[in-house]
Coordinates of C-alpha atoms in Angstrom, one line a residue:
Chain A
M25 CA 126.4 112.1 85.6
E26 CA 126.0 108.9 87.5
K27 CA 128.4 110.1 90.1
R28 CA 126.7 113.4 90.7
L29 CA 123.4 111.7 91.0
F30 CA 124.9 109.4 93.6
L31 CA 126.3 112.3 95.6
S32 CA 123.0 114.2 95.7
M33 CA 121.2 111.0 96.7
N34 CA 123.7 110.6 99.5
K35 CA 123.0 114.1 100.7
K36 CA 119.3 113.4 100.9
Y37 CA 120.0 110.3 102.9
T38 CA 122.3 112.0 105.3
L39 CA 120.0 114.9 105.8
L40 CA 117.1 112.6 106.6
I41 CA 119.1 110.6 109.0
I42 CA 120.3 113.7 110.9
V43 CA 116.8 115.1 111.1
G44 CA 115.6 111.7 112.3
I45 CA 118.1 111.4 115.1
V46 CA 117.4 115.0 116.2
I47 CA 113.7 114.3 116.3
L48 CA 114.2 111.0 118.3
I49 CA 116.3 112.7 120.9
V50 CA 114.3 115.9 121.3
V51 CA 110.7 114.5 121.3
P52 CA 110.9 112.6 124.6
F53 CA 111.9 115.7 126.5
I54 CA 108.9 117.8 125.5
G55 CA 105.4 117.4 126.7
N56 CA 102.9 118.3 129.4
I57 CA 105.8 117.9 131.8
R58 CA 109.1 119.3 130.6
I59 CA 112.0 117.0 131.4
N60 CA 115.2 118.6 132.5
L61 CA 118.5 117.1 131.5
N62 CA 120.0 116.2 134.9
S63 CA 117.0 114.3 136.1
L64 CA 117.9 111.6 133.6
F65 CA 120.7 110.4 135.8
R66 CA 118.9 110.6 139.1
H67 CA 117.3 107.7 140.9
T68 CA 114.5 105.9 139.2
S69 CA 112.1 107.0 141.9
D70 CA 112.4 110.6 140.6
P71 CA 109.2 111.3 138.7
H72 CA 111.0 113.0 135.8
N73 CA 113.4 110.2 135.5
F74 CA 110.5 107.7 135.4
I75 CA 108.5 109.7 132.9
F76 CA 111.5 109.9 130.6
W77 CA 112.9 106.4 130.8
Q78 CA 109.7 104.4 131.4
L79 CA 107.1 106.4 129.6
R80 CA 108.3 108.8 126.9
L81 CA 111.3 107.0 125.5
P82 CA 109.7 103.6 125.1
R83 CA 106.7 105.4 123.6
T84 CA 108.8 107.2 121.1
L85 CA 110.6 104.1 120.2
L86 CA 107.4 102.2 119.8
A87 CA 106.0 105.0 117.6
F88 CA 109.1 104.7 115.4
I89 CA 108.9 100.9 115.0
V90 CA 105.1 100.9 114.5
G91 CA 105.2 103.7 112.0
S92 CA 108.1 102.3 110.1
T93 CA 106.4 98.8 110.0
L94 CA 103.1 100.1 108.8
A95 CA 104.7 102.2 106.1
V96 CA 106.8 99.3 104.7
A97 CA 103.8 97.0 104.9
G98 CA 101.9 99.6 102.8
L99 CA 104.8 99.8 100.3
I100 CA 104.8 96.0 99.9
F101 CA 101.1 95.9 99.3
Q102 CA 101.2 98.9 96.8
N103 CA 103.9 97.1 94.8
L104 CA 102.1 93.7 94.9
F105 CA 98.9 95.3 93.6
K106 CA 100.5 98.1 91.5
N107 CA 98.2 100.6 93.1
S108 CA 98.8 103.2 95.7
L109 CA 95.3 102.6 97.1
A110 CA 96.1 99.0 98.1
T111 CA 97.4 98.9 101.6
P112 CA 96.8 96.5 104.5
Y113 CA 94.4 99.1 105.9
T114 CA 92.3 99.3 102.7
L115 CA 92.3 95.6 102.0
G116 CA 90.7 94.9 105.4
V117 CA 93.8 93.2 106.9
S118 CA 94.1 95.7 109.7
S119 CA 90.5 95.5 110.6
G120 CA 90.7 91.7 110.4
A121 CA 93.5 91.9 112.9
A122 CA 91.5 94.3 115.1
A123 CA 88.5 92.0 115.0
G124 CA 90.7 89.0 116.0
T125 CA 92.1 91.0 118.9
V126 CA 88.8 92.3 120.1
L127 CA 87.3 88.8 120.1
A128 CA 90.3 87.5 122.1
I129 CA 89.9 90.2 124.7
K130 CA 86.1 89.9 125.0
L131 CA 86.0 86.1 125.0
N132 CA 89.1 85.9 127.3
L133 CA 91.1 83.9 124.7
A134 CA 94.4 85.3 125.8
L135 CA 97.5 83.1 125.8
P136 CA 99.6 84.6 128.6
F137 CA 102.5 82.1 128.1
L138 CA 103.3 83.6 124.8
G139 CA 104.1 87.1 126.2
L140 CA 102.1 90.3 126.0
G141 CA 98.9 88.4 127.0
G142 CA 99.0 86.6 123.6
T143 CA 96.3 88.6 122.0
Y144 CA 98.6 89.3 119.1
V145 CA 98.2 85.7 118.1
Y146 CA 94.6 86.4 117.4
G147 CA 95.5 89.6 115.6
F148 CA 97.8 87.5 113.3
I149 CA 95.0 84.9 112.8
G150 CA 92.5 87.7 112.0
A151 CA 94.9 89.3 109.5
L152 CA 95.8 85.9 107.9
A153 CA 92.1 84.9 107.7
T154 CA 91.4 88.1 105.9
I155 CA 94.1 87.4 103.3
A156 CA 92.9 83.8 103.0
V157 CA 89.4 85.0 102.1
I158 CA 90.8 87.5 99.6
L159 CA 92.9 84.7 98.0
A160 CA 90.0 82.3 98.0
I161 CA 87.9 84.9 96.2
T162 CA 90.6 85.5 93.6
R163 CA 90.8 81.7 93.1
I164 CA 87.1 81.3 92.6
V165 CA 86.8 84.1 90.0
K166 CA 90.2 83.1 88.6
S167 CA 91.4 86.6 88.7
S168 CA 93.7 88.5 91.0
S169 CA 93.0 91.9 89.4
I170 CA 93.2 95.1 91.5
Y171 CA 89.5 95.4 91.2
T172 CA 88.8 92.0 92.7
L173 CA 91.2 92.5 95.5
L174 CA 90.1 96.1 96.5
M175 CA 86.4 95.2 96.3
S176 CA 87.0 92.1 98.5
G177 CA 88.8 94.4 100.9
V178 CA 86.0 96.8 101.0
A179 CA 83.5 94.0 101.8
L180 CA 85.8 92.6 104.5
N181 CA 86.3 96.0 106.1
F182 CA 82.5 96.4 106.4
F183 CA 82.2 92.9 107.8
F184 CA 84.9 93.2 110.5
S185 CA 83.6 96.6 111.6
S186 CA 80.1 95.1 112.2
L187 CA 81.7 92.1 113.9
I188 CA 83.6 94.4 116.3
L189 CA 80.4 96.5 117.0
L190 CA 78.4 93.3 117.6
V191 CA 80.8 91.8 120.0
Q192 CA 81.1 95.2 121.8
Y193 CA 77.3 95.5 122.0
L194 CA 76.5 92.0 123.2
L195 CA 79.2 91.2 125.7
D196 CA 80.3 92.7 129.0
F197 CA 80.4 96.5 128.9
T198 CA 83.1 96.8 131.5
E199 CA 85.9 96.9 129.0
T200 CA 84.1 98.7 126.3
V201 CA 85.7 102.0 126.9
S202 CA 89.2 100.6 126.9
V203 CA 88.6 98.6 123.8
L204 CA 87.0 101.7 122.1
R205 CA 90.1 103.6 123.1
W206 CA 92.3 100.9 121.7
L207 CA 90.3 100.9 118.4
M208 CA 91.2 104.6 118.0
G209 CA 94.9 103.7 117.9
G210 CA 97.4 104.6 120.5
L211 CA 101.0 104.2 121.6
T212 CA 100.8 104.5 125.3
V213 CA 103.2 102.0 126.9
T214 CA 105.0 101.6 130.2
G215 CA 108.5 100.1 130.0
Y216 CA 110.0 98.0 127.3
S217 CA 108.3 94.7 127.1
E218 CA 106.4 95.5 123.8
I219 CA 109.5 97.0 122.3
L220 CA 111.7 94.0 123.1
F221 CA 109.1 91.8 121.7
L222 CA 108.8 93.8 118.4
V223 CA 112.4 94.6 117.7
P224 CA 113.5 91.2 116.4
L225 CA 110.4 91.0 114.2
Y226 CA 110.9 94.5 113.0
I227 CA 114.5 93.8 112.1
F228 CA 113.6 90.6 110.3
F229 CA 110.8 92.4 108.4
I230 CA 113.0 95.3 107.2
V231 CA 115.9 93.0 106.3
T232 CA 113.6 90.7 104.3
T233 CA 112.1 93.7 102.5
F234 CA 115.6 95.0 101.5
L235 CA 116.6 91.4 100.3
L236 CA 113.5 91.3 98.2
R237 CA 113.8 94.8 96.8
H238 CA 114.5 93.5 93.2
E239 CA 111.5 91.2 93.3
L240 CA 109.3 93.9 94.8
M241 CA 110.4 96.4 92.3
L242 CA 109.8 94.1 89.3
I243 CA 106.5 92.8 90.4
S244 CA 105.2 96.5 90.4
G245 CA 105.8 96.3 86.6
G246 CA 103.1 93.6 86.4
D247 CA 102.8 89.9 87.2
Q248 CA 103.5 88.8 83.6
F249 CA 106.5 91.1 83.3
A250 CA 107.9 89.8 86.6
Q251 CA 107.2 86.2 85.8
S252 CA 108.8 86.6 82.3
K253 CA 112.0 87.7 84.1
G254 CA 112.0 84.6 86.2
I255 CA 110.2 85.6 89.4
D256 CA 107.9 83.1 91.0
V257 CA 105.0 85.5 91.4
K258 CA 102.7 83.2 93.2
K259 CA 105.3 82.2 95.8
L260 CA 106.5 85.7 96.3
R261 CA 103.0 87.0 96.7
N262 CA 101.9 84.3 99.2
G263 CA 105.1 84.6 101.2
L264 CA 104.7 88.4 101.5
F265 CA 101.0 88.0 102.4
I266 CA 101.9 85.8 105.4
L267 CA 104.8 88.0 106.5
V268 CA 102.7 91.2 106.2
S269 CA 99.8 89.7 108.0
L270 CA 102.1 88.5 110.8
I271 CA 103.7 91.9 111.4
V272 CA 100.5 93.9 110.9
G273 CA 98.5 91.5 113.1
I274 CA 101.0 91.9 115.9
V275 CA 101.3 95.6 115.6
V276 CA 97.5 96.2 115.4
S277 CA 97.0 94.0 118.5
I278 CA 99.4 96.3 120.4
T279 CA 98.5 99.7 119.1
G280 CA 95.1 99.3 117.6
P281 CA 94.5 100.2 113.9
I282 CA 96.5 103.3 112.8
A283 CA 95.3 104.5 109.4
F284 CA 97.0 106.1 106.5
I285 CA 100.7 105.8 107.5
G286 CA 100.9 102.8 105.1
M287 CA 99.4 104.8 102.3
I288 CA 100.9 108.2 102.6
V289 CA 104.5 107.5 103.5
P290 CA 105.3 105.3 100.5
H291 CA 103.5 107.8 98.3
I292 CA 105.6 110.7 99.5
S293 CA 108.7 108.6 99.3
R294 CA 107.9 107.9 95.6
L295 CA 107.3 111.6 95.0
V296 CA 110.7 112.5 96.4
F297 CA 112.8 109.6 95.1
K298 CA 110.7 108.8 92.0
E299 CA 111.7 105.6 90.4
D300 CA 114.7 104.8 92.5
F301 CA 113.1 101.9 94.4
K302 CA 116.0 101.3 96.8
A303 CA 115.9 104.9 97.9
V304 CA 112.1 104.8 98.1
T305 CA 112.3 101.8 100.4
F306 CA 114.9 103.4 102.6
M307 CA 112.9 106.6 102.8
T308 CA 109.8 104.7 103.6
V309 CA 111.5 102.9 106.6
L310 CA 112.8 106.2 108.0
M311 CA 109.9 108.5 107.3
G312 CA 107.3 106.0 108.4
G313 CA 108.9 105.9 111.8
L314 CA 109.5 109.6 112.0
L315 CA 106.0 110.6 110.9
L316 CA 104.4 108.5 113.6
V317 CA 106.8 109.8 116.2
L318 CA 105.9 113.4 115.3
T319 CA 102.1 112.6 115.0
D320 CA 102.2 110.9 118.4
F321 CA 104.1 114.0 119.8
L322 CA 101.3 116.2 118.4
S323 CA 98.7 114.0 120.0
R324 CA 100.4 114.6 123.4
V325 CA 101.0 118.3 123.1
L326 CA 98.1 119.7 121.1
I327 CA 95.6 120.1 123.9
P328 CA 97.4 119.3 127.2
P329 CA 96.8 117.5 129.4
V330 CA 94.5 115.6 127.1
E331 CA 96.0 113.0 124.8
I332 CA 94.2 112.6 121.5
P333 CA 94.4 109.1 120.2
V334 CA 97.1 109.0 117.5
G335 CA 94.9 107.1 115.1
I336 CA 92.5 110.0 115.0
I337 CA 95.3 112.4 114.2
T338 CA 96.7 110.2 111.4
S339 CA 93.2 110.0 109.9
F340 CA 92.6 113.7 110.2
M341 CA 95.9 114.6 108.6
G342 CA 96.0 111.6 106.3
A343 CA 92.6 111.7 104.6
P344 CA 92.8 115.3 103.2
F345 CA 96.4 114.9 102.3
F346 CA 95.6 111.7 100.4
L347 CA 92.8 113.4 98.6
F348 CA 95.1 116.2 97.6
I349 CA 97.5 113.8 96.1
L350 CA 94.8 111.8 94.4
I351 CA 93.3 115.0 92.9
S352 CA 96.6 116.3 91.6
K353 CA 97.3 112.8 90.2
L354 CA 94.0 112.6 88.4
K355 CA 94.3 116.1 87.0
E356 CA 97.7 115.2 85.7
N357 CA 96.3 112.1 84.0
H358 CA 93.5 113.9 82.3
A359 CA 95.5 117.0 81.3
Chain B
M14 CA 113.2 74.2 71.2
I15 CA 109.4 74.0 71.9
E16 CA 107.5 70.8 71.2
I17 CA 103.8 70.6 71.8
R18 CA 101.9 67.3 71.5
D19 CA 98.2 66.9 71.8
L20 CA 97.7 70.0 73.9
C21 CA 94.3 70.7 75.2
Y22 CA 93.2 73.5 77.5
T23 CA 89.7 73.8 79.0
R24 CA 88.1 76.5 81.0
D25 CA 84.6 76.0 82.5
K26 CA 84.3 72.7 80.6
R27 CA 84.8 74.6 77.3
Y28 CA 87.8 73.9 75.0
I29 CA 90.0 77.0 74.6
L30 CA 92.6 74.8 72.8
K31 CA 92.1 71.4 71.4
N32 CA 94.6 68.8 70.1
I33 CA 97.4 71.2 69.2
D34 CA 100.7 69.9 67.8
L35 CA 103.5 72.3 67.2
K36 CA 107.2 72.0 66.8
I37 CA 109.3 75.2 66.9
Q38 CA 112.9 74.9 65.7
P39 CA 115.8 77.2 66.4
G40 CA 115.9 80.1 64.0
D41 CA 112.2 79.9 63.1
S42 CA 110.1 83.0 62.9
W43 CA 106.5 81.9 63.6
M44 CA 103.4 84.0 63.2
I45 CA 100.3 82.8 65.0
I46 CA 97.1 84.0 63.4
G47 CA 93.4 83.6 63.9
P48 CA 90.3 85.6 64.8
N49 CA 89.6 87.0 68.2
G50 CA 89.0 84.2 70.8
A51 CA 90.8 81.6 68.7
G52 CA 93.1 80.8 71.7
K53 CA 96.3 82.5 70.4
T54 CA 97.1 84.3 73.7
T55 CA 96.3 81.2 75.8
L56 CA 98.7 79.1 73.7
L57 CA 101.4 81.7 74.2
R58 CA 100.8 81.8 77.9
I59 CA 101.1 78.0 78.1
M60 CA 104.3 78.1 76.1
C61 CA 105.9 80.5 78.6
G62 CA 104.8 78.6 81.7
L63 CA 102.1 81.1 82.9
L64 CA 99.3 78.5 82.6
K65 CA 100.1 75.1 83.9
D66 CA 96.7 73.3 84.1
Y67 CA 96.8 72.0 80.5
S68 CA 96.6 68.4 79.3
G69 CA 99.0 66.9 76.8
S70 CA 102.6 67.8 76.6
V71 CA 104.5 71.1 76.2
R72 CA 108.3 70.7 76.3
I73 CA 110.6 73.7 76.5
D74 CA 114.1 72.6 75.7
G75 CA 113.1 69.1 76.5
K76 CA 111.5 69.9 79.9
E77 CA 107.7 69.7 80.5
A78 CA 106.5 73.3 81.0
R79 CA 104.3 72.5 84.0
N80 CA 107.4 71.2 85.9
T81 CA 109.7 74.1 85.2
T82 CA 110.3 77.1 87.5
P83 CA 109.8 80.6 86.3
K84 CA 113.6 81.1 86.6
E85 CA 114.4 78.1 84.4
I86 CA 111.8 79.4 81.8
A87 CA 113.3 82.9 81.9
Q88 CA 116.6 81.4 80.9
S89 CA 115.1 79.8 77.8
L90 CA 112.6 82.3 76.6
S91 CA 111.2 85.8 77.1
Y92 CA 107.5 86.7 76.9
Q93 CA 106.4 90.2 75.8
P94 CA 102.8 90.6 77.1
Q95 CA 100.2 92.5 75.1
F96 CA 99.7 95.2 77.7
D97 CA 102.2 96.3 80.2
E98 CA 100.9 97.3 83.6
F99 CA 103.4 99.9 84.6
S100 CA 101.6 102.4 86.9
L101 CA 104.0 102.9 89.8
P102 CA 107.2 104.8 89.1
L103 CA 109.9 102.4 87.7
K104 CA 113.2 103.4 86.2
V105 CA 114.0 102.3 82.6
L106 CA 117.5 101.2 83.7
D107 CA 115.9 98.9 86.3
I108 CA 113.6 97.3 83.7
L109 CA 116.7 96.7 81.5
M110 CA 118.6 95.3 84.4
A111 CA 115.7 92.9 85.0
G112 CA 116.9 91.1 81.9
R113 CA 119.8 89.9 83.9
Y114 CA 117.6 88.8 86.9
P115 CA 117.3 85.1 85.8
Y116 CA 121.0 84.8 86.2
K117 CA 121.3 86.6 89.5
S118 CA 121.6 84.6 92.7
F119 CA 119.3 85.8 95.5
F120 CA 121.8 87.3 97.9
K121 CA 124.0 88.9 95.3
D122 CA 123.5 92.1 93.5
Y123 CA 124.1 92.4 89.7
S124 CA 127.7 91.7 88.7
E125 CA 130.0 93.8 86.6
K126 CA 129.3 91.4 83.7
D127 CA 125.6 92.0 84.0
I128 CA 126.1 95.8 83.9
Q129 CA 128.3 95.4 80.8
A130 CA 125.7 93.3 79.0
V131 CA 123.0 95.9 79.7
D132 CA 125.3 98.7 78.7
Q133 CA 126.0 97.0 75.3
I134 CA 122.3 96.8 74.5
I135 CA 121.7 100.3 75.6
R136 CA 124.3 101.5 73.1
M137 CA 123.2 99.2 70.4
M138 CA 119.5 100.3 70.6
N139 CA 120.3 104.0 71.3
L140 CA 118.5 104.0 74.6
E141 CA 121.0 106.3 76.4
P142 CA 118.5 109.3 76.6
L143 CA 115.9 107.0 78.3
V144 CA 117.8 105.0 80.9
N145 CA 117.2 107.4 83.8
R146 CA 113.6 108.1 83.1
D147 CA 110.5 106.7 84.6
I148 CA 108.9 104.1 82.3
N149 CA 105.5 105.8 82.8
T150 CA 106.7 109.0 81.2
L151 CA 107.7 107.3 77.9
S152 CA 105.6 107.0 74.8
G153 CA 104.0 103.7 73.8
G154 CA 106.6 103.1 71.2
E155 CA 109.5 103.9 73.6
R156 CA 108.1 101.6 76.1
K157 CA 107.9 98.7 73.6
K158 CA 111.5 99.4 72.7
V159 CA 112.5 99.2 76.3
T160 CA 110.7 96.0 77.0
L161 CA 112.1 94.6 73.8
A162 CA 115.6 95.6 74.8
S163 CA 115.0 93.9 78.2
A164 CA 114.1 90.7 76.4
F165 CA 117.2 91.1 74.3
I166 CA 119.3 91.6 77.5
Q167 CA 117.8 88.4 78.9
D168 CA 119.9 86.7 76.2
V169 CA 117.5 83.9 75.5
P170 CA 117.2 82.1 72.1
L171 CA 113.4 82.4 72.0
I172 CA 111.1 85.5 72.3
L173 CA 107.3 85.3 72.3
F174 CA 105.3 88.4 71.4
D175 CA 101.6 89.0 72.1
E176 CA 100.2 91.6 69.7
P177 CA 103.4 93.8 69.7
F178 CA 101.9 96.5 67.5
T179 CA 98.7 97.5 69.2
F180 CA 98.3 101.3 69.7
L181 CA 101.5 102.2 67.9
D182 CA 101.9 104.5 65.0
P183 CA 103.1 103.3 61.6
A184 CA 106.6 104.7 62.0
V185 CA 107.1 103.0 65.4
I186 CA 105.7 99.8 64.0
S187 CA 108.1 99.8 61.2
G188 CA 111.0 100.5 63.6
L189 CA 110.0 97.6 65.8
K190 CA 109.5 95.4 62.8
N191 CA 113.1 96.1 61.8
I192 CA 114.4 95.3 65.2
M193 CA 112.5 92.0 65.2
N194 CA 113.8 91.1 61.7
S195 CA 117.4 91.7 62.8
M196 CA 116.9 89.7 65.9
N197 CA 115.7 86.8 63.7
R198 CA 118.7 87.3 61.4
I199 CA 121.2 86.9 64.2
G200 CA 119.6 83.6 65.2
K201 CA 116.8 84.4 67.6
T202 CA 113.6 82.4 67.3
L203 CA 110.5 84.5 67.3
V204 CA 106.9 83.6 67.9
V205 CA 104.5 86.4 67.3
V206 CA 100.7 86.5 67.9
S207 CA 99.3 89.3 65.8
H208 CA 96.4 90.4 63.7
D209 CA 98.9 92.7 61.7
F210 CA 99.0 90.1 59.0
E211 CA 100.1 92.5 56.3
I212 CA 103.1 93.6 58.3
L213 CA 104.3 90.3 59.7
F214 CA 103.4 87.7 57.1
P215 CA 106.2 88.5 54.7
A216 CA 108.9 88.2 57.4
S217 CA 107.7 84.9 58.9
T218 CA 109.1 81.5 58.1
H219 CA 106.2 79.6 59.6
I220 CA 102.5 80.1 60.2
L221 CA 100.2 78.6 62.7
A222 CA 96.6 79.4 62.0
L223 CA 94.0 78.8 64.8
K224 CA 90.3 78.9 64.8
N225 CA 88.0 78.0 67.7
G226 CA 91.0 76.5 69.5
Q227 CA 91.9 74.2 66.7
V228 CA 94.6 74.2 64.1
V229 CA 93.6 75.3 60.6
Y230 CA 97.2 75.3 59.3
N231 CA 100.6 74.5 60.8
G232 CA 103.7 74.7 58.8
P233 CA 106.1 76.7 56.5
R234 CA 104.8 79.9 55.3
N235 CA 103.1 79.9 52.0
F236 CA 100.4 82.3 50.7
D237 CA 97.4 80.0 50.8
K238 CA 94.2 82.0 50.0
E239 CA 92.0 79.1 50.9
M240 CA 93.7 78.6 54.3
L241 CA 93.3 82.3 55.1
R242 CA 89.8 82.4 54.0
Q243 CA 89.1 79.5 56.3
T244 CA 90.8 81.2 59.2
Y245 CA 89.4 84.7 58.9
G246 CA 86.4 84.3 56.6
T247 CA 87.9 87.0 54.4
H248 CA 89.5 87.0 51.0
F249 CA 93.2 88.0 51.0
E250 CA 95.3 89.0 48.0
R251 CA 99.0 89.4 47.4
I252 CA 100.9 91.7 45.0
F253 CA 104.6 92.4 44.6
H254 CA 105.9 95.9 44.6
N255 CA 109.6 96.6 44.1
G256 CA 110.4 93.1 45.1
K257 CA 108.3 93.5 48.3
E258 CA 105.4 91.3 49.2
I259 CA 102.2 93.1 50.0
I260 CA 99.2 91.4 51.4
F261 CA 95.8 93.0 51.6
I262 CA 92.2 92.2 52.1
D263 CA 90.4 92.0 48.8
E264 CA 86.7 92.5 49.2

């Protein structure tokens, strides 16, 4: 029985990996301009060559890394708070990062010597500050219940949205359009600097998540349960908060906030792989990346030559999908 | 095993526990009784290292509780919380394997020895049909059995229970009680916080009665009507039926 279960699991993995590779190879070729195969090996001054190697390929890779990161960050938050509604997006961490980044841009707080203009430092600070406020609240009321956390997140979300609007309204209108565009979430890049910057962080993040899979799994069974099995819940939670705000802060400063990936991907992974947490984690890593690659692909090809900001599409697809899951879950619970 | 001296615990300048002394010896079976809000759960949570801002001394196997790591504590005792918070899918087998977590080093996976230890308890407690299921799909009684098995797998001498019988039907309660009794017979030390006086009193060796955070009685079990009346404000009676001790409220 164990053996057959293992085999079928292996088949699901293999299928997913093959589908993933096919998607990653095919997607950069298709778009407003169709790339033909032999242009790939021509000189870099060839427009097709440039579009493929400098625009579409880095964009696809960025989409994969970002989607995968957001999905895993969502999975971690869901397990820490035992609730599929708790993600960096819903707790205000993403909007904290966005507010930090917008302030940095508008007040010229960039730190160019740190690469990528350094705005990500402020994204990280914004994300971390959000978490610090949430933790301070839980300390004051001496409760870290889901209710406390989610409600703090709602309040912080409102606060940061207003802060962004205020800064937008008061200061220099010249960049308002580009900031607005960034706030809608997008993956447009030229070349590989963002990707080279993200890859080591991404690998560190994913490896850490896999190393902590036992702890993450047990903490989803409740803090007291996890602690009674010897897990230092406080330490684990604080460490993961810092790690997630670092990675989410950086990602948001590059792409803008992209909603729902962190909520939906772990949810579907759990629907497919149920209680097998290792498989759920693996699926979340892969599917998070692929889903954003495909969504970004849609954003390029739906109404050419217009590119719809990818954040708008994830919200459009994500919100009804999430409601559907929520309703079916509630119905099941009350049946 | 556990030695408590002059323990006080305050919250918002109000005493939750005041001047508690308690000594739990290996093989004991303690029942902690007292009305709601007497501080029973707080005491239990201090004993298992979940609350560290107490004053006085709480020693677990000779070591002060506030200075121990969760991992050290998990090798000495297991805590069974009143409510489990399972809401995300979690496999029963993983919960059982968690009993071996205190012995696992961070970078290694569970060893063959760990798997065998878990397997043995699964057989002993007839959990085979449940192991591949999601904990959320189990009944309340099955869940309790699984978390109990997980504590058993943890292989610790001391198990603390907080209200183990809430929301369970009589047949399940009786089954759980039998498991707990046999645990005590093979040498496990039990500490049970419970209102189910009638069920647990006869099987206990010691009683700690709390009221308003203070000790009413602390010592070997004996049926002391006056002590019980002082604790609960109700009159208890005892009869013997077929050699079994039956305790009930006599109004």
